[in-house]
XYZ file of C-alpha atoms in Angstrom:
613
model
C 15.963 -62.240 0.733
C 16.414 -63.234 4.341
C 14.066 -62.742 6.840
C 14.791 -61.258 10.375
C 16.615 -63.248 12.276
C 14.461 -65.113 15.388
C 14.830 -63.246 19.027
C 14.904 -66.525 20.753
C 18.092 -67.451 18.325
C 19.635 -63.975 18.719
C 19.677 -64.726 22.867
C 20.758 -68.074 22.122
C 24.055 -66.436 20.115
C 24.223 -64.406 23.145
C 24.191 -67.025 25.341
C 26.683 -69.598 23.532
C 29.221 -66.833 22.681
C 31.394 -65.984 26.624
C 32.133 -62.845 25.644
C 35.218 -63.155 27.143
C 36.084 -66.103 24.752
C 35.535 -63.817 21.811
C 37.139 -60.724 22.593
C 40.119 -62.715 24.098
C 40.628 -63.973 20.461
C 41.227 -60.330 19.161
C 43.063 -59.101 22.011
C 44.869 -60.287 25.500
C 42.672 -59.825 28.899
C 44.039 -60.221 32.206
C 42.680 -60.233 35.569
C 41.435 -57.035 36.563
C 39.229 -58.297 40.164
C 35.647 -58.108 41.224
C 35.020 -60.830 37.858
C 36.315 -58.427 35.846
C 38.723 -58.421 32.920
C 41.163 -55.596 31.590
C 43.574 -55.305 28.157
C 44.380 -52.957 25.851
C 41.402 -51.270 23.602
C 41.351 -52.494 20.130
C 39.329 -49.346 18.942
C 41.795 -46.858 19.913
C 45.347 -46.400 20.089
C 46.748 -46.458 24.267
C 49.388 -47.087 26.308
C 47.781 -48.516 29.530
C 44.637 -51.025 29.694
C 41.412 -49.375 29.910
C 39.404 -51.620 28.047
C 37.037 -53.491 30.524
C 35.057 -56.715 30.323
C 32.457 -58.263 32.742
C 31.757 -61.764 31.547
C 28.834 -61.810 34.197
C 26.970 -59.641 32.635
C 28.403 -60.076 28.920
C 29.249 -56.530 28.409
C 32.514 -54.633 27.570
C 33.300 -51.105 27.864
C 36.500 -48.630 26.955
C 37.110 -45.784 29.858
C 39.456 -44.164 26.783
C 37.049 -44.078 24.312
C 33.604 -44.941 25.268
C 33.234 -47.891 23.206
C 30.932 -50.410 24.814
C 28.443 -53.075 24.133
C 28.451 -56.794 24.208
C 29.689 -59.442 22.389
C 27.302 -58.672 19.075
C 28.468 -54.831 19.424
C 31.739 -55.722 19.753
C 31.672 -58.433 16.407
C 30.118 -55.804 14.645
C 32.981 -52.893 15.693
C 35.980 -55.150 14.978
C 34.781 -57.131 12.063
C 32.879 -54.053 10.575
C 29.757 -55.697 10.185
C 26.179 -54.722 10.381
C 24.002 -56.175 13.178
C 22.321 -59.095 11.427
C 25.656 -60.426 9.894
C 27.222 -60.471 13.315
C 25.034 -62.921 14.560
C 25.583 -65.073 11.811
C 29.097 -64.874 12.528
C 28.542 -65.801 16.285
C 26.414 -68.806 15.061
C 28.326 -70.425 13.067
C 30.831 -69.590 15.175
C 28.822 -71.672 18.260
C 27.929 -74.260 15.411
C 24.034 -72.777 15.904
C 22.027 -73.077 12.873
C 19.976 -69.681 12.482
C 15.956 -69.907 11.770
C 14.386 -66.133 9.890
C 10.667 -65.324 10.335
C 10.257 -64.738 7.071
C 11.435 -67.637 4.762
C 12.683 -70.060 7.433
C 16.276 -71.277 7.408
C 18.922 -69.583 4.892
C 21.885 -70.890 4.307
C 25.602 -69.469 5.135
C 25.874 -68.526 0.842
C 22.905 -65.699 1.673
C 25.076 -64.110 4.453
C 26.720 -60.528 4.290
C 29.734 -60.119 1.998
C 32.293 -60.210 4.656
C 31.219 -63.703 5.349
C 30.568 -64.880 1.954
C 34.750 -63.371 1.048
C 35.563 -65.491 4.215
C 33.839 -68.768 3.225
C 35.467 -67.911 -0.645
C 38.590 -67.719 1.121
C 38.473 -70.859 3.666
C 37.639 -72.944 -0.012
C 40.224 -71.731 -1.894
C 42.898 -72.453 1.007
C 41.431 -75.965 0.914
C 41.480 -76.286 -2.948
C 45.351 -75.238 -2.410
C 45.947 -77.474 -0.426
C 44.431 -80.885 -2.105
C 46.096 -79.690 -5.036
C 49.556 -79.692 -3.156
C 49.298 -83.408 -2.654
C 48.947 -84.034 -6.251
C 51.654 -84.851 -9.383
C 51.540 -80.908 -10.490
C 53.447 -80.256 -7.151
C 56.839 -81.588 -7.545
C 58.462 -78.619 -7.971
C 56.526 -77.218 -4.898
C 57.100 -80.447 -2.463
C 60.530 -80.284 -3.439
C 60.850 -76.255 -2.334
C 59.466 -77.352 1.214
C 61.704 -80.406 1.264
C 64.630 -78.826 0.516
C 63.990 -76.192 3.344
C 63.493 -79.042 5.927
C 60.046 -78.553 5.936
C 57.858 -82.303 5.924
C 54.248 -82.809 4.756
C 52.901 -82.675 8.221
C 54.035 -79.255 8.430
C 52.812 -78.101 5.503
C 49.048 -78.958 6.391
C 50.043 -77.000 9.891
C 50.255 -74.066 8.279
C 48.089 -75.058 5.423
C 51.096 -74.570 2.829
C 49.211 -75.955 -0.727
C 49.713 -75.100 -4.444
C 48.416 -73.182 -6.975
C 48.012 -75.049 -10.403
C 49.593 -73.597 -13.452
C 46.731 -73.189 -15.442
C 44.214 -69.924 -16.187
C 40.931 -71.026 -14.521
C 41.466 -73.794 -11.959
C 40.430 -72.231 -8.954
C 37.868 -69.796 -10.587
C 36.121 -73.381 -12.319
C 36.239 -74.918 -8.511
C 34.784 -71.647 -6.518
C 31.971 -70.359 -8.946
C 31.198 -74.658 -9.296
C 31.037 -74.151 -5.427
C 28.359 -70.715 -5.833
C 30.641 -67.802 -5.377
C 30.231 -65.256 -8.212
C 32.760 -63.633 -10.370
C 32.311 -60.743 -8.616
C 32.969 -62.103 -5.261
C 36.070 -63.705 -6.415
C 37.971 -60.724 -8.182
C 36.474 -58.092 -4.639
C 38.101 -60.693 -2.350
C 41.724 -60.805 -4.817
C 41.608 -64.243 -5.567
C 40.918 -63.816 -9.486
C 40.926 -60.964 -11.836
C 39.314 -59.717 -14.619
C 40.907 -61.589 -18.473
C 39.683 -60.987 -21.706
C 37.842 -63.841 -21.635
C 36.588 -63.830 -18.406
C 38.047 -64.217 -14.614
C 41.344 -65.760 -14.452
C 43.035 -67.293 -11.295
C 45.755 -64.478 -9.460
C 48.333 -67.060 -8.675
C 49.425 -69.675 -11.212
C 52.273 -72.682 -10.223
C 52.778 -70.843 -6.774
C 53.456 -72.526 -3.704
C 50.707 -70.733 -1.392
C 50.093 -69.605 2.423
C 47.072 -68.884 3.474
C 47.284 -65.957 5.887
C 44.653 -66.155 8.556
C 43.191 -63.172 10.861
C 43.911 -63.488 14.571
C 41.125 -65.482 14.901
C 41.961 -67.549 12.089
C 40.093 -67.124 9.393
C 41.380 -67.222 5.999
C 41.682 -63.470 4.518
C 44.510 -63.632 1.549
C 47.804 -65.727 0.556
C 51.270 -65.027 0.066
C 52.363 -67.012 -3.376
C 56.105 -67.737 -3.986
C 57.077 -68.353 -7.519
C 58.437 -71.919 -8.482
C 58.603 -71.765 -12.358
C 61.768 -70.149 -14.278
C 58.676 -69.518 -16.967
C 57.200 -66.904 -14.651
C 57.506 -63.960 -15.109
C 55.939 -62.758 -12.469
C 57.705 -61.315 -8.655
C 59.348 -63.852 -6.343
C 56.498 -63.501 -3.968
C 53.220 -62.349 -4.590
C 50.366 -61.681 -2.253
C 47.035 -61.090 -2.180
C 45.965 -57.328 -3.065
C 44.161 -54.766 -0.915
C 40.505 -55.993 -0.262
C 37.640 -55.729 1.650
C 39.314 -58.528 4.108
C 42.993 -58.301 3.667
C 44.831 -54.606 4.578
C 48.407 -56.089 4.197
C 49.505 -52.833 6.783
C 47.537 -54.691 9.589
C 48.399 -58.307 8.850
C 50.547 -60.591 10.392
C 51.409 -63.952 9.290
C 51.602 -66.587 12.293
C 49.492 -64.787 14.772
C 46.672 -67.086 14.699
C 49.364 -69.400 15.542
C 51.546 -67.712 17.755
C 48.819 -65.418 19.872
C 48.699 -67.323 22.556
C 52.348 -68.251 22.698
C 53.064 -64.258 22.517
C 50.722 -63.652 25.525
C 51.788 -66.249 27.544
C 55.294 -65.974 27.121
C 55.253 -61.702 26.971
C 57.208 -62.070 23.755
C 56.805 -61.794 19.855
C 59.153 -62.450 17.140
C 58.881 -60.196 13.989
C 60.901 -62.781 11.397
C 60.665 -61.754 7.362
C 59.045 -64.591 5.449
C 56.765 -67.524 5.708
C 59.286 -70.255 5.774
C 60.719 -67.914 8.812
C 57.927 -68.462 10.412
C 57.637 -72.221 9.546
C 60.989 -73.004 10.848
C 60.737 -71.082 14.177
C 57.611 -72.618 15.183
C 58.783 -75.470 14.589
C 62.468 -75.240 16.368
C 60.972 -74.103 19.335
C 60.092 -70.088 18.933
C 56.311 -70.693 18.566
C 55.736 -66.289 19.049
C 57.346 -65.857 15.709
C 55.074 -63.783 13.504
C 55.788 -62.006 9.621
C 54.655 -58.973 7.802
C 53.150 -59.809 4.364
C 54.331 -57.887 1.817
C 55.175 -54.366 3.790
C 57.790 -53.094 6.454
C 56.718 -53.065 9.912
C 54.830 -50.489 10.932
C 52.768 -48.884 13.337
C 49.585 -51.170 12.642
C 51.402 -54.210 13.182
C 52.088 -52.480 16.535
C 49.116 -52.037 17.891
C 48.356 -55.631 16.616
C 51.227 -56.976 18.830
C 50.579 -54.754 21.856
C 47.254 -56.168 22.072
C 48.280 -59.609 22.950
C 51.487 -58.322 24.912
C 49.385 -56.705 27.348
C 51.980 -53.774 26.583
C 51.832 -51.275 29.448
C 54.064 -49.550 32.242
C 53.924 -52.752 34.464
C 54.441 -55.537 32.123
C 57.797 -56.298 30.959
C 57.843 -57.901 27.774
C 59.960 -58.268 25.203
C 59.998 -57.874 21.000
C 63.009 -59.225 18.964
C 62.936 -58.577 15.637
C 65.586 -61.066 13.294
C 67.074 -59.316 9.922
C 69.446 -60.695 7.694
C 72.969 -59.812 8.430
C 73.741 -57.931 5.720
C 73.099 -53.861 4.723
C 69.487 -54.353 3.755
C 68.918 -56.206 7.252
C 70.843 -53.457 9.117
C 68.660 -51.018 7.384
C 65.285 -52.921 7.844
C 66.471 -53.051 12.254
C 66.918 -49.678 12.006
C 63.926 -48.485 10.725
C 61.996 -50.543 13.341
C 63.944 -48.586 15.798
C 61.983 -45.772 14.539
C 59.073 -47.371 15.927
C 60.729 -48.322 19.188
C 59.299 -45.589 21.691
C 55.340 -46.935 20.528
C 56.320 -49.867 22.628
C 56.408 -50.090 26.328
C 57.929 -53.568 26.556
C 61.844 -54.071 25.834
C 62.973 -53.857 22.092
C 65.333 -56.045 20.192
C 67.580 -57.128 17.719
C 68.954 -60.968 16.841
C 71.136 -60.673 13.764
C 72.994 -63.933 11.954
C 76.494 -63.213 11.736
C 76.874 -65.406 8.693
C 73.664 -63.457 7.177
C 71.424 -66.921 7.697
C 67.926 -65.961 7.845
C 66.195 -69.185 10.602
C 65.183 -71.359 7.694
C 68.204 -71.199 6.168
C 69.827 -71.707 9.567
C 67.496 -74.109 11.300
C 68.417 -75.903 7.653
C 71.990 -75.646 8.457
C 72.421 -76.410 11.627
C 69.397 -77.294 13.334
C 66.521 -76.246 15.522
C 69.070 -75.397 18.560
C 70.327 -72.877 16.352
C 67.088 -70.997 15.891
C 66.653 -70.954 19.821
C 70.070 -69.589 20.011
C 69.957 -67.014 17.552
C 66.492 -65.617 19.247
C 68.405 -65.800 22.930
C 71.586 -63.818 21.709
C 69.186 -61.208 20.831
C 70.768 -57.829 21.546
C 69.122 -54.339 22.346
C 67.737 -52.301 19.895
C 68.652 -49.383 21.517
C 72.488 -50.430 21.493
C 72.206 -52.306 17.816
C 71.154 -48.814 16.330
C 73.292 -46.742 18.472
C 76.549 -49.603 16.954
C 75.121 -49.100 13.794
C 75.450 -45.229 13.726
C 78.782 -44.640 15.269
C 80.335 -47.522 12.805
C 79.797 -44.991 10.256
C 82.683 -42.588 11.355
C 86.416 -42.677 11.406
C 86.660 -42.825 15.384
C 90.591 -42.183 15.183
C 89.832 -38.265 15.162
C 88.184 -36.071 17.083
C 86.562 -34.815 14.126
C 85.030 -38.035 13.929
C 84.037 -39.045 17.292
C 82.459 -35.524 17.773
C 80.227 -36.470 14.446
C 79.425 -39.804 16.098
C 78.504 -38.460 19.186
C 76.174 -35.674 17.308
C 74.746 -38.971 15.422
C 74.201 -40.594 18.125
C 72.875 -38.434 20.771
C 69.093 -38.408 19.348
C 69.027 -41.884 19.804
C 70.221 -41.649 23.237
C 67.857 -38.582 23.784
C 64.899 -40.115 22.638
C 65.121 -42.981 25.147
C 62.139 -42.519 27.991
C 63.409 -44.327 30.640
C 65.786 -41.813 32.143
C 67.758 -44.430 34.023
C 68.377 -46.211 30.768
C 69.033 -42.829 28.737
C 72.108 -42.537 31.635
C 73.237 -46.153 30.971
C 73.400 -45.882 27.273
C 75.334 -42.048 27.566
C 77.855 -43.863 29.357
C 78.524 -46.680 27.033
C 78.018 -44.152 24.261
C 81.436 -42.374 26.076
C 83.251 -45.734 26.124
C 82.812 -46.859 22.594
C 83.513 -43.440 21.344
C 86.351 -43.795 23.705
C 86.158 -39.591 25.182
C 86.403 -40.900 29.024
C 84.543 -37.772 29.584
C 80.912 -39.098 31.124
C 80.030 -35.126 31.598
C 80.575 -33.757 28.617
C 79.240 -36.851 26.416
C 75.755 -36.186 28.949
C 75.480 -32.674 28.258
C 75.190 -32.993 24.455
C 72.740 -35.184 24.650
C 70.733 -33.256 26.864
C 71.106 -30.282 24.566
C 69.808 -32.273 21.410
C 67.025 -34.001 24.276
C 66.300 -30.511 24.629
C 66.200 -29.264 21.107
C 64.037 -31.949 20.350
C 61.588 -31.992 23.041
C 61.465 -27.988 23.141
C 59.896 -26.015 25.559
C 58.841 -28.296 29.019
C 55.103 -27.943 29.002
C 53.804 -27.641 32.812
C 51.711 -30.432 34.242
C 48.560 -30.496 34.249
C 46.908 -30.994 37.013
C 43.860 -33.562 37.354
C 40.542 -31.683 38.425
C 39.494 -32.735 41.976
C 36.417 -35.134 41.906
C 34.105 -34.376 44.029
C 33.495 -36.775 46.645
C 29.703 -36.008 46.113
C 29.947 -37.177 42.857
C 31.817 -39.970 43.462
C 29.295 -40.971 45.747
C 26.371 -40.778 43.288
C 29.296 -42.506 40.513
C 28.958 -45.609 43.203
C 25.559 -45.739 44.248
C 24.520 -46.002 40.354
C 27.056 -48.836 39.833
C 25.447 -50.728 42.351
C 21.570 -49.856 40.949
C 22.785 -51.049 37.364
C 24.958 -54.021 38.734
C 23.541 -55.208 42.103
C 20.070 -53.777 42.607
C 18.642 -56.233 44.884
C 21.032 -54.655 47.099
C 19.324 -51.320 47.574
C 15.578 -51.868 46.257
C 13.070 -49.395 47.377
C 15.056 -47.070 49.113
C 17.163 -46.244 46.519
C 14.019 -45.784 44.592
C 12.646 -43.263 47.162
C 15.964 -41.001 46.708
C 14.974 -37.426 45.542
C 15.858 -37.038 42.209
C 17.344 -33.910 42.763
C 19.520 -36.495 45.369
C 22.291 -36.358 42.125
C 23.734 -33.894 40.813
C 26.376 -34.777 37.904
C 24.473 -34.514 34.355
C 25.179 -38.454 33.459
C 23.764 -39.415 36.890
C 20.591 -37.406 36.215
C 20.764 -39.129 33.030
C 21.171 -42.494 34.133
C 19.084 -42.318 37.388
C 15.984 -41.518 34.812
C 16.861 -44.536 32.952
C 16.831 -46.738 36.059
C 13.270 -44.978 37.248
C 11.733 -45.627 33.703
C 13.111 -49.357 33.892
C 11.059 -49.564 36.877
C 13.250 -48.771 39.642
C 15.573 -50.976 41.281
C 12.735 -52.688 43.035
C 11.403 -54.083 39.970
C 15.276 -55.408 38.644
C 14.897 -58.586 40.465
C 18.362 -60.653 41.278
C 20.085 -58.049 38.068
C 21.969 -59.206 35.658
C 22.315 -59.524 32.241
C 18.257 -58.910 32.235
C 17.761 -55.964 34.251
C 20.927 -54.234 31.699
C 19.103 -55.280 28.624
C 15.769 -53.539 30.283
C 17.737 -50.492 31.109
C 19.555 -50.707 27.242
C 15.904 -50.640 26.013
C 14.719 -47.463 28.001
C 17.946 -45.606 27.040
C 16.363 -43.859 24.087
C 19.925 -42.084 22.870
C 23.393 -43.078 22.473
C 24.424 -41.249 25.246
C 21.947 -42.660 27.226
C 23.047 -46.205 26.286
C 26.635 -45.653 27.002
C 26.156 -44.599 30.338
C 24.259 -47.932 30.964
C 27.294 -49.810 29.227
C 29.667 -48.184 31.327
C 28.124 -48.036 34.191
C 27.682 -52.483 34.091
C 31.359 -52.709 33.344
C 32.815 -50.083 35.837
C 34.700 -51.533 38.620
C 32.754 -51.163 42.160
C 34.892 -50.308 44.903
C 33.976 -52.900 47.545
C 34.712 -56.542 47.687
C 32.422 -58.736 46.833
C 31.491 -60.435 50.782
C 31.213 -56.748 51.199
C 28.783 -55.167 49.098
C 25.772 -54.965 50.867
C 27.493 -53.316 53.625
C 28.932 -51.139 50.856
C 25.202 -50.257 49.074
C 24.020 -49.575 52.702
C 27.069 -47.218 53.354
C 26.699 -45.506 49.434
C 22.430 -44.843 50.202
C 23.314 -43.256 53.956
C 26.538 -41.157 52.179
C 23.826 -39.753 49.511
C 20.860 -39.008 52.090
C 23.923 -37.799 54.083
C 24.295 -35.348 51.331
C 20.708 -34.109 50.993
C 20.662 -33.878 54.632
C 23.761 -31.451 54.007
C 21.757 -29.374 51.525
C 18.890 -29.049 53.282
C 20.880 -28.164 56.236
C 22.284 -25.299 54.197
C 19.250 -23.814 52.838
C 18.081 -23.527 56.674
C 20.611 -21.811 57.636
C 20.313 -19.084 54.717
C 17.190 -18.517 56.041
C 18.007 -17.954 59.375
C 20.773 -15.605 58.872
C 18.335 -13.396 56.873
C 15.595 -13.177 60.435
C 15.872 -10.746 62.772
C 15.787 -12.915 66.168
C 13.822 -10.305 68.456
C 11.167 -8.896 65.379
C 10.699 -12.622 63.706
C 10.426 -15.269 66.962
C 8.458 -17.494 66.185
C 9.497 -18.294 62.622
C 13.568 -18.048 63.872
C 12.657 -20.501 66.718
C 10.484 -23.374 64.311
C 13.650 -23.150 62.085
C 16.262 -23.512 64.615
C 14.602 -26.604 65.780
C 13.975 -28.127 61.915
C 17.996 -27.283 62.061
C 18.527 -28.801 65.211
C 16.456 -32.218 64.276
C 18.892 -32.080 60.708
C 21.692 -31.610 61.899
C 20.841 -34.543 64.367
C 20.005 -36.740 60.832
C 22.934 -35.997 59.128
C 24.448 -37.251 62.817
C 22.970 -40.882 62.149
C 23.717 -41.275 58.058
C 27.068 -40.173 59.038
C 27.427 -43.013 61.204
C 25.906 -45.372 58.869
C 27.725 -44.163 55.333
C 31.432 -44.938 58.128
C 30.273 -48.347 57.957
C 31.874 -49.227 54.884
């Protein structure tokens, strides 16, 4: 059994793993200022960015959902992984070669199962793919020929070949250490009466990678007349491979798609093949499902999908009734997008293998830049469905229609589409086409619930929200005399929380220059979750002061929150005076006047000093 893996390697995982790197393979960041980075949370679903990363520091942290940690934490969230076999992953991600205490150096075939089903699955898409090369193959080199495909793009995508026979790749996998066990949890055999059997026999295979490309399953398309088996066949559910959250291409095509604010949903492999390479390198697949909300969240991710970003998604179906179904039922999804939505349909029913087969790569590129909006495609779609020569028939339109028009968010673009909706049903009547919409707008949405309204934050608060960034994230900048602050000097329950955390770290004074050190002291002397979040957070959080400025900043944020104490003190006194009696109680009246006097005169000063930011 392993040992526990060696601090000094665990830092070193730490160390060779930019956490920024690593998270930007699962999801896109963009510049969010003060070294910060900002996308979309992969842990929850959300329409605007508030997932934050601070590569100083190598910490991330969700203002959504509270998710935070660094690069381990964040391995071991999206990969569903315990601790230890999240530093493998790192490692052998960095090319480090893990040492254990107990036992000394164990190699990658005594990691956790997710990694051993990986390393199953990265030998089986190289067994494929020798075996592609070989006589067996014809029929299978032929398929790719035939679809203008060449051998160097078949080891692009890693296209190989599944031998017809019962136990090739079991034979070559267990000979390799995996266990029958392993192979039929991870799909890639199953259980015979004899033993495990291979799941795809004289297939031509894709290996279907992760985002961050490793292998988790393969699509299989069928080559001989003497099987009996589906046209395509994929790998079932598994530990790895949830075919609702897959994409094919999008190890390819991620960067493409973030760089470009665009993403191609296409319908097969070859689809993908033949866009990538005519030019559309953002062209991604389902495997085996429709597209659905998963893939969604998938593609918003490297999008950047949100309010101010303008993307765009064009989804390509076959021109026929199945392809006009399949574009509809995406615009079901429509609204879960923020970026533009749309639709490039063949007229001649050409899928862009076929067509980039046809009539080149140029084709492909057209067909993706005549794309049309999804909006208008499905409101065409609907209203071709009626005998517009009546008004029996445009009135059933319109009533068809008008949801689709309703259901639009932009209101602007709910307007344009009402008009065209008037001119294609030809009524030349903008007002009353507008007003049955807004009645089915209004069926549908119901009763208008009122606003609410966001809760003042107290400026107190915010103060003390500040000042604690800069103790976790600059605390050379305040030292001692942040450390002198009453405790009673906050008031908000997580600032109590984390203030004690910083005091039983030591106290700023003790923090040194900061960094990634003084967090990991502060991690270790939050004793609860709650505790540790508020640390997490509290290193990613944003301060509000340029960087030249800060100092100036931490000096304002320490005179705002004496300023504040001053304040309370200052109140107390005067409670007390209003309950003396002037003439009977003198002397006591006159020592607190002054002590209100000298206050008030202190509160004077930190005023001045807390304006200096």
């Amino acid at each position: 059994m392993a040992g526990r893996i060696r601090d000094v390697d665990i830092a070193l995982v730490r160390e060779r793993s930019p956490i920024a790197d690593v998270i930007g393979e699962h999801i896109q960041l963009r510049n969010a200022g003060g070294g910060n980075l900002k996308g979309l949370c992969p842990f929850h679903d959300e329409k605007s960015p508030s997932f934050n990363v601070t590569p100083e520091r190598g910490m991330y942290f969700c203002f959504g959902c509270s998710e935070g940690g660094d690069v381990i934490t964040f391995v071991e969230k999206i990969e569903h992984l315990g601790f230890g076999e999240a530093v493998e992953r790192l490692a052998q991600r960095a090319g480090i070669q893990l040492q254990y205490e107990q036992g000394g150096y164990v190699p990658r075939r005594d990691h956790g199962e997710r990694a051993r089903l990986v390393e199953a699955h990265k030998a089986a898409a190289e067994f494929y793919a020798a075996k592609l090369l070989g006589p067996d193959a014809s029929a299978g080199r032929r398929f790719l020929s035939e679809r203008g495909f060449e051998r160097a793009d078949a080891e692009t995508f890693g296209v190989g070949y599944a031998p017809a026979e019962w136990e090739a790749l079991s034979r070559h996998l267990m000979g390799r250490g995996f266990t029958a066990e392993e192979l039929i949890k991870g799909g890639l055999v199953k259980e015979g009466r004899r033993g495990p059997i291979d799941r795809f026999r004289g297939r031509l295979i894709w290996p279907i990678r992760d985002a961050t490309g490793d292998v988790i399953g393969f699509g299989a398309r069928k080559l001989l007349d003497s099987d009996d088996g589906p046209k395509y066949l994929n790998t079932p559910e598994s530990p790895l491979y949830k075919k609702s959250q897959v994409l094919y291409g999008i190890d390819l095509a991620k960067r493409e798609i973030s760089k470009r604010a665009q993403a191609v949903i296409v319908e097969g492999y070859t689809d993908v093949m033949a866009c990538h390479l005519a030019g559309v390198p953002t062209a991604v697949a389902t495997c085996g499902t429709s597209f659905g909300e998963e893939h969604i969240k998938i593609l918003r991710r490297f999008l950047l999908d949100q309010a101010e970003f303008r993307g765009e998604v064009i989804f390509t179906f076959d021109g026929d009734a199945a392809g006009q179904k399949a574009a509809l039922r995406a615009f079901a999804d429509e609204q879960k997008f923020v970026t533009q939505t749309y639709v490039a349909v063949q007229a001649d029913g050409l899928d862009p293998c076929d067509l980039r087969v046809k009539q080149g790569d140029a084709a492909v590129r057209d067909l993706i830049a005549s794309r049309e909006p999804l909006f208008q495609f499905a409101l065409r779609n609907t209203i071709a469905r009626y005998d517009l020569r009546s008004n029996e028939g445009k009135i059933a339109a319109l009533d068809a229609a008008a949801p689709i028009v309703a259901a639009i968010k932009d209101v602007g673009l709910r307007k344009r589409y009402a008009i065209d909706l008037d001119r294609w049903l030809g009524f030349m009547d903008e007002r009353f086409v507008m007003q049955r919409i807004a009645e089915v707008g209004g069926a549908q949405r119901g009763r208008p619930q009122q606003a609410r309204r966001a809760a003042p934050v107290d400026p107190g608060v915010r103060v003390e929200a500040e000042l604690l960034k800069l103790a976790v994230q600059r605390p050379a900048l305040l030292g001692p005399r942040f450390d002198a602050l009453d405790p009673q000097a906050f008031t908000a329950p997580d600032h109590v929380t984390l203030h004690q955390v910083i005091a039983a770290a030591g106290g700023t004074a003790a923090a040194g220059v900061g960094g990634r050190e003084w967090v990991d002291r502060l991690l270790e002397h939050a004793h609860d979750e709650v505790a540790r979040v508020l640390v997490t957070r509290f290193a990613v959080e944003a301060i509000q002061a340029d960087s030249h400025a800060e100092e100036r900043y931490g000096a304002a944020m320490l005179a705002a929150i004496e300023a504040i104490a001053v304040d309370r003190a200052i109140a107390q006194v005067k409670s007390r005076i209003q309950r003396l009696n002037p003439v009977d109680e003198q002397q006591e009246y006159n020592r607190l006047f002054g002590e209100l006097v000298a206050l008030e005169q202190q509160r004077r000063v930190l005023r001045d000093r807390a304006a200096g930011s």
